[in-house]
């Protein structure tokens, strides 16, 4: 409801009118540029160089971070910590669904789960006329063709249904009892599994016994050395990680983002934060080639700040390894990067505080058992584009932090994907197209046995091309040389196994051929496709597969489903959604060995995981206030007009983001994003945002229903509400005879101030009623 940015802009204008000199100080060019872009939308202009003695608005780059008033010079100086204060991460628990983060790909016919009414079929976004005004609704079809129109302010109550592979769920009956019965059974079933989960992760709650100290200017300098502007998702992930590191308990966070979307920069910021405070960092990679690439990246970025980076892998000689081990044991290596070699008993890191795991799913069971001991009481950051299902389940269940990077870097294009039969002329044309533009080709074959024959076959398709070979059973020096030759452009085609799958960066390689695609899992196919398209060139992924797998109908159906997901999810940033689809394809029925597929198939994955989170929180002893959403009846113009955002899918996305925002600040972030993309907000949208703020306040006040009119609001409480102190309520009403009128024992009518715009009328309601909050909820 509150609009901090608007108030700040108004204050700036008042200072300007008073003839004051206002100096805003920013830590970097990037943060100043972001601020100036927003200020420009409100008609504010700032000079970027100080002109002493000339009053005005100035935006400078300097180390000043606080605020000060200089009355003798009629000057105010505000640092970045005042202008854009660093947020405290708030763990907000809502009893409603968090709902989808995105509605991309949602189409009529898809199934949604409503928390209270069960499974219905989505049939689009509809605009209906209610009295004198129009409003937008989601249409859900239930059993017996019953229609349910869901107001867009209640999108937090619905979620896309995900069940077992191929399951088409039956529609629930509106007003029936079967849905509540199914929910109750599922709730009972998760209690034991929640107990197991809590016991497993209980030690993560222990204090880690050290802190990194306050953030200093050195971190700002390191941030400025990043050669690009962070995407919004990337910036949010960095903030999540650094906030976790400042907490007394150990961090356990998963950062999920597409290949090339900036996970490495998140890891670099965390590593710098720890190493600059005198701690040691270990970065564990699944392959030697990826370890070497990370070593080069980290060494290039960190060495200029006096930090030492070491490498342990098969590519390092025994003599060099011993030298690295000696330095690490003495605390002289700040960041140690390597493969599972880091888990060996002779690796000593006396000041270790941060473990970074890249593509954790690639490590075997034996290595993961060692990791359980290795990671106790230290911060753990996991990076992945397609996390293993159990990892993702634990993240969603709230036992690990989860940050998702879905925003593509500028200039990136989705990889064009296709499935083809093995035809020599077609495949030769695919290779020729890439080589003609001086590019490179990955040809991936999943078996080492017979891979030399594949090299001969590819050579026949491209006789003039230079071809390299790479697989995990090659001698390490030979493998290293093959990879380096491809990196340097000395070979044009690399025939390889899935060793190229994880995190490797070859920006000139923009065509991928996956030979025998039916032999790969969904996560592998997605990761392989991410090897190409790392630049601004259009990239291509060709999956070569047979028309059928003889005698294995079930295996072929699963393969066709994997390819359908890959082809459907060709937009940038789809990695997290691929992992969610992987959960669905595998049935998502096994967490810690407890088969739950029957309950999950009935209520859907998201509601099942929400119940699991509830059970976990209860066992932890987390006391959460259960806040039931206020039901609104809106008789004022409040919606996103179609002439402002024409695409209905985009309107649905923003309805979702606004209605699910847990607090005023999150809602303001969405509002600023809309303004940045589409320009000044129309009145109807300002009204809608204000109504959502009022709704959030009324939910705290335990109002169950609110009717909003142009000139008044009508509020209804449950008969036995504990939110109001009866004596205080009577006194409050009596002191406002012209505004407040009691309609019944649990209903109130409040007259609005018609001299104000509607958004300000609603804000006035919140301000006037805030004193009614009791029990410490204000």
XYZ file of N, CA, C and O in Angstrom, residues 165-248:
336
model
N 3.779 -39.032 -14.447
C 3.905 -38.958 -15.898
C 2.649 -39.454 -16.609
O 2.177 -40.560 -16.377
N 2.105 -38.611 -17.503
C 0.971 -39.016 -18.318
C -0.370 -38.974 -17.613
O -1.398 -39.279 -18.228
N -0.407 -38.612 -16.338
C -1.670 -38.633 -15.599
C -2.550 -37.451 -15.993
O -2.112 -36.310 -15.986
N -3.782 -37.739 -16.376
C -4.784 -36.694 -16.599
C -5.718 -36.739 -15.393
O -6.501 -37.675 -15.233
N -5.654 -35.750 -14.513
C -6.393 -35.843 -13.246
C -7.892 -35.624 -13.470
O -8.301 -34.855 -14.356
N -8.730 -36.277 -12.678
C -10.165 -36.001 -12.758
C -10.465 -34.622 -12.161
O -9.781 -34.168 -11.239
N -11.467 -33.953 -12.701
C -11.856 -32.651 -12.177
C -12.643 -32.829 -10.889
O -13.450 -33.754 -10.762
N -12.384 -31.952 -9.935
C -13.129 -32.002 -8.686
C -14.506 -31.372 -8.860
O -14.753 -30.604 -9.804
N -15.396 -31.688 -7.933
C -16.757 -31.154 -7.958
C -16.846 -29.971 -7.010
O -16.504 -30.077 -5.833
N -17.283 -28.821 -7.550
C -17.449 -27.654 -6.696
C -18.462 -27.952 -5.594
O -19.560 -28.443 -5.865
N -18.073 -27.675 -4.353
C -18.966 -27.938 -3.231
C -18.923 -29.362 -2.729
O -19.572 -29.688 -1.736
N -18.162 -30.238 -3.397
C -18.070 -31.638 -2.958
C -17.088 -31.812 -1.811
O -16.347 -30.889 -1.444
N -17.040 -33.019 -1.255
C -16.185 -33.280 -0.085
C -14.921 -34.057 -0.433
O -14.021 -34.180 0.397
N -14.824 -34.590 -1.659
C -13.699 -35.474 -1.980
C -12.364 -34.735 -1.931
O -11.346 -35.310 -1.544
N -12.349 -33.455 -2.333
C -11.091 -32.717 -2.326
C -10.567 -32.536 -0.906
O -9.369 -32.756 -0.652
N -11.416 -32.146 0.022
C -10.972 -31.958 1.403
C -10.514 -33.280 2.014
O -9.547 -33.320 2.779
N -11.196 -34.374 1.654
C -10.797 -35.700 2.147
C -9.405 -36.059 1.642
O -8.549 -36.548 2.397
N -9.153 -35.811 0.354
C -7.842 -36.121 -0.222
C -6.749 -35.284 0.430
O -5.657 -35.784 0.721
N -7.033 -34.017 0.682
C -6.049 -33.163 1.336
C -5.721 -33.666 2.735
O -4.557 -33.687 3.145
N -6.738 -34.110 3.461
C -6.518 -34.597 4.826
C -5.647 -35.842 4.831
O -4.752 -35.994 5.664
N -5.895 -36.752 3.886
C -5.088 -37.973 3.813
C -3.635 -37.665 3.468
O -2.706 -38.237 4.045
N -3.454 -36.762 2.520
C -2.093 -36.397 2.148
C -1.372 -35.723 3.313
O -0.177 -35.934 3.530
N -2.109 -34.913 4.085
C -1.504 -34.216 5.218
C -0.953 -35.212 6.243
O 0.162 -35.049 6.752
N -1.724 -36.243 6.509
C -1.265 -37.258 7.466
C -0.040 -38.001 6.949
O 0.863 -38.358 7.696
N -0.011 -38.205 5.615
C 1.070 -39.006 5.038
C 2.417 -38.299 5.085
O 3.461 -38.957 5.087
N 2.425 -36.964 5.122
C 3.708 -36.258 5.084
C 4.330 -36.103 6.471
O 5.485 -35.673 6.578
N 3.610 -36.421 7.526
C 4.132 -36.153 8.875
C 5.438 -36.904 9.155
O 6.402 -36.333 9.659
N 5.482 -38.207 8.807
C 6.677 -38.981 9.098
C 7.855 -38.539 8.246
O 8.988 -38.431 8.705
N 7.568 -38.280 6.977
C 8.656 -37.854 6.090
C 9.214 -36.505 6.528
O 10.409 -36.247 6.437
N 8.363 -35.624 7.040
C 8.828 -34.341 7.558
C 9.770 -34.552 8.740
O 10.781 -33.856 8.881
N 9.430 -35.512 9.592
C 10.284 -35.819 10.742
C 11.683 -36.229 10.279
O 12.696 -35.768 10.808
N 11.752 -37.088 9.240
C 13.040 -37.529 8.710
C 13.838 -36.362 8.141
O 15.044 -36.254 8.344
N 13.146 -35.494 7.422
C 13.824 -34.356 6.816
C 14.409 -33.421 7.872
O 15.543 -32.957 7.755
N 13.626 -33.168 8.902
C 14.081 -32.244 9.943
C 15.289 -32.810 10.672
O 16.253 -32.090 10.973
N 15.272 -34.099 10.950
C 16.414 -34.707 11.626
C 17.669 -34.625 10.762
O 18.767 -34.348 11.240
N 17.504 -34.833 9.439
C 18.656 -34.802 8.537
C 19.302 -33.420 8.508
O 20.517 -33.276 8.475
N 18.470 -32.379 8.523
C 18.996 -31.029 8.353
C 19.093 -30.250 9.665
O 19.391 -29.060 9.653
N 18.877 -30.921 10.781
C 18.899 -30.206 12.066
C 20.252 -29.559 12.328
O 20.329 -28.443 12.850
N 21.323 -30.240 11.949
C 22.646 -29.685 12.218
C 22.934 -28.430 11.415
O 23.828 -27.659 11.741
N 22.177 -28.219 10.328
C 22.388 -26.991 9.551
C 21.929 -25.759 10.337
O 22.284 -24.635 9.997
N 21.120 -25.989 11.367
C 20.618 -24.876 12.182
C 21.640 -24.426 13.220
O 21.465 -23.386 13.842
N 22.696 -25.224 13.417
C 23.681 -24.881 14.437
C 24.477 -23.657 14.005
O 24.751 -23.444 12.827
N 24.874 -22.875 14.980
C 25.690 -21.704 14.670
C 27.013 -22.145 14.072
O 27.624 -23.116 14.526
N 27.487 -21.439 13.043
C 28.712 -21.870 12.375
C 29.969 -21.414 13.121
O 31.065 -21.840 12.766
N 29.786 -20.548 14.097
C 30.913 -20.235 14.965
C 31.862 -19.185 14.424
O 32.938 -18.983 14.972
N 31.526 -18.535 13.334
C 32.370 -17.477 12.810
C 31.483 -16.496 12.050
O 30.340 -16.790 11.724
N 32.021 -15.308 11.782
C 31.307 -14.331 10.963
C 32.320 -13.667 10.051
O 33.525 -13.726 10.278
N 31.814 -13.048 8.999
C 32.703 -12.437 8.011
C 32.975 -10.967 8.291
O 33.745 -10.343 7.565
N 32.337 -10.428 9.305
C 32.544 -9.021 9.594
C 31.727 -8.143 8.663
O 31.078 -8.614 7.730
N 31.729 -6.825 8.900
C 30.903 -5.919 8.088
C 31.394 -5.851 6.636
O 32.584 -6.011 6.355
N 30.453 -5.615 5.722
C 30.801 -5.423 4.310
C 31.561 -4.107 4.172
O 31.149 -3.086 4.698
N 32.678 -4.127 3.438
C 33.463 -2.905 3.278
C 33.513 -2.479 1.813
O 32.914 -3.108 0.939
N 34.249 -1.404 1.567
C 34.298 -0.837 0.214
C 34.983 -1.768 -0.776
O 34.789 -1.651 -1.985
N 35.784 -2.713 -0.284
C 36.492 -3.632 -1.171
C 35.495 -4.469 -1.990
O 35.736 -4.759 -3.161
N 34.375 -4.845 -1.362
C 33.369 -5.614 -2.086
C 32.769 -4.791 -3.225
O 32.528 -5.314 -4.320
N 32.549 -3.495 -2.984
C 32.031 -2.627 -4.048
C 33.019 -2.535 -5.201
O 32.633 -2.526 -6.376
N 34.304 -2.476 -4.883
C 35.322 -2.447 -5.937
C 35.305 -3.736 -6.738
O 35.439 -3.729 -7.968
N 35.154 -4.860 -6.044
C 35.115 -6.142 -6.749
C 33.868 -6.233 -7.625
O 33.930 -6.722 -8.761
N 32.730 -5.770 -7.108
C 31.508 -5.759 -7.909
C 31.698 -4.928 -9.177
O 31.211 -5.293 -10.253
N 32.408 -3.817 -9.046
C 32.615 -2.937 -10.195
C 33.505 -3.583 -11.252
O 33.482 -3.181 -12.421
N 34.297 -4.600 -10.865
C 35.174 -5.269 -11.833
C 34.413 -6.228 -12.735
O 34.980 -6.764 -13.688
N 33.138 -6.472 -12.434
C 32.288 -7.300 -13.294
C 31.977 -6.502 -14.559
O 31.460 -5.389 -14.498
N 32.299 -7.049 -15.701
C 32.228 -6.290 -16.942
C 30.847 -6.111 -17.529
O 30.699 -5.572 -18.623
N 29.811 -6.586 -16.822
C 28.452 -6.501 -17.344
C 27.525 -5.976 -16.251
O 27.878 -5.966 -15.074
N 26.333 -5.582 -16.653
C 25.319 -5.192 -15.678
C 24.543 -6.442 -15.276
O 24.113 -7.223 -16.124
N 24.370 -6.650 -13.980
C 23.645 -7.832 -13.520
C 22.203 -7.798 -14.015
O 21.567 -6.748 -14.054
N 21.697 -8.967 -14.375
C 20.269 -9.062 -14.649
C 19.532 -9.000 -13.308
O 20.123 -9.263 -12.257
N 18.236 -8.641 -13.313
C 17.511 -8.551 -12.032
C 17.565 -9.849 -11.226
O 17.764 -9.815 -10.006
N 17.386 -10.994 -11.886
C 17.426 -12.277 -11.167
C 18.807 -12.539 -10.590
O 18.949 -13.046 -9.475
N 19.835 -12.220 -11.363
C 21.203 -12.426 -10.897
C 21.498 -11.549 -9.688
O 22.091 -12.018 -8.702
N 21.077 -10.289 -9.747
C 21.294 -9.384 -8.613
C 20.572 -9.896 -7.369
O 21.101 -9.821 -6.248
N 19.361 -10.435 -7.555
C 18.596 -10.956 -6.418
C 19.287 -12.189 -5.829
O 19.342 -12.365 -4.606
N 19.839 -13.053 -6.688
C 20.536 -14.244 -6.201
C 21.786 -13.855 -5.412
O 22.086 -14.446 -4.362
N 22.524 -12.859 -5.904
C 23.709 -12.384 -5.186
C 23.309 -11.852 -3.816
O 23.951 -12.148 -2.794
N 22.230 -11.088 -3.773
C 21.756 -10.538 -2.500
C 21.352 -11.656 -1.543
O 21.677 -11.623 -0.347
N 20.645 -12.679 -2.067
C 20.241 -13.816 -1.228
C 21.451 -14.493 -0.606
O 21.472 -14.811 0.590
N 22.474 -14.738 -1.430
C 23.667 -15.455 -0.957
C 24.411 -14.633 0.094
O 24.787 -15.147 1.161
N 24.640 -13.355 -0.190
C 25.388 -12.526 0.767
C 24.613 -12.352 2.068
O 25.211 -12.329 3.155
N 23.284 -12.262 1.986
C 22.482 -12.177 3.210
C 22.588 -13.470 4.015
O 22.685 -13.446 5.246
N 22.546 -14.617 3.327
C 22.700 -15.909 4.016
C 24.046 -15.988 4.723
O 24.148 -16.507 5.843
N 25.094 -15.506 4.076
C 26.428 -15.585 4.665
C 26.548 -14.723 5.919
O 27.391 -14.992 6.781
N 25.724 -13.695 6.023
C 25.758 -12.831 7.203
C 25.002 -13.415 8.384
O 25.055 -12.876 9.494
N 24.274 -14.509 8.155
C 23.478 -15.095 9.236
C 24.354 -15.955 10.152
O 25.381 -16.492 9.728
N 23.939 -16.126 11.411
C 24.749 -16.935 12.330
C 24.727 -18.417 12.007
O 25.688 -19.132 12.286
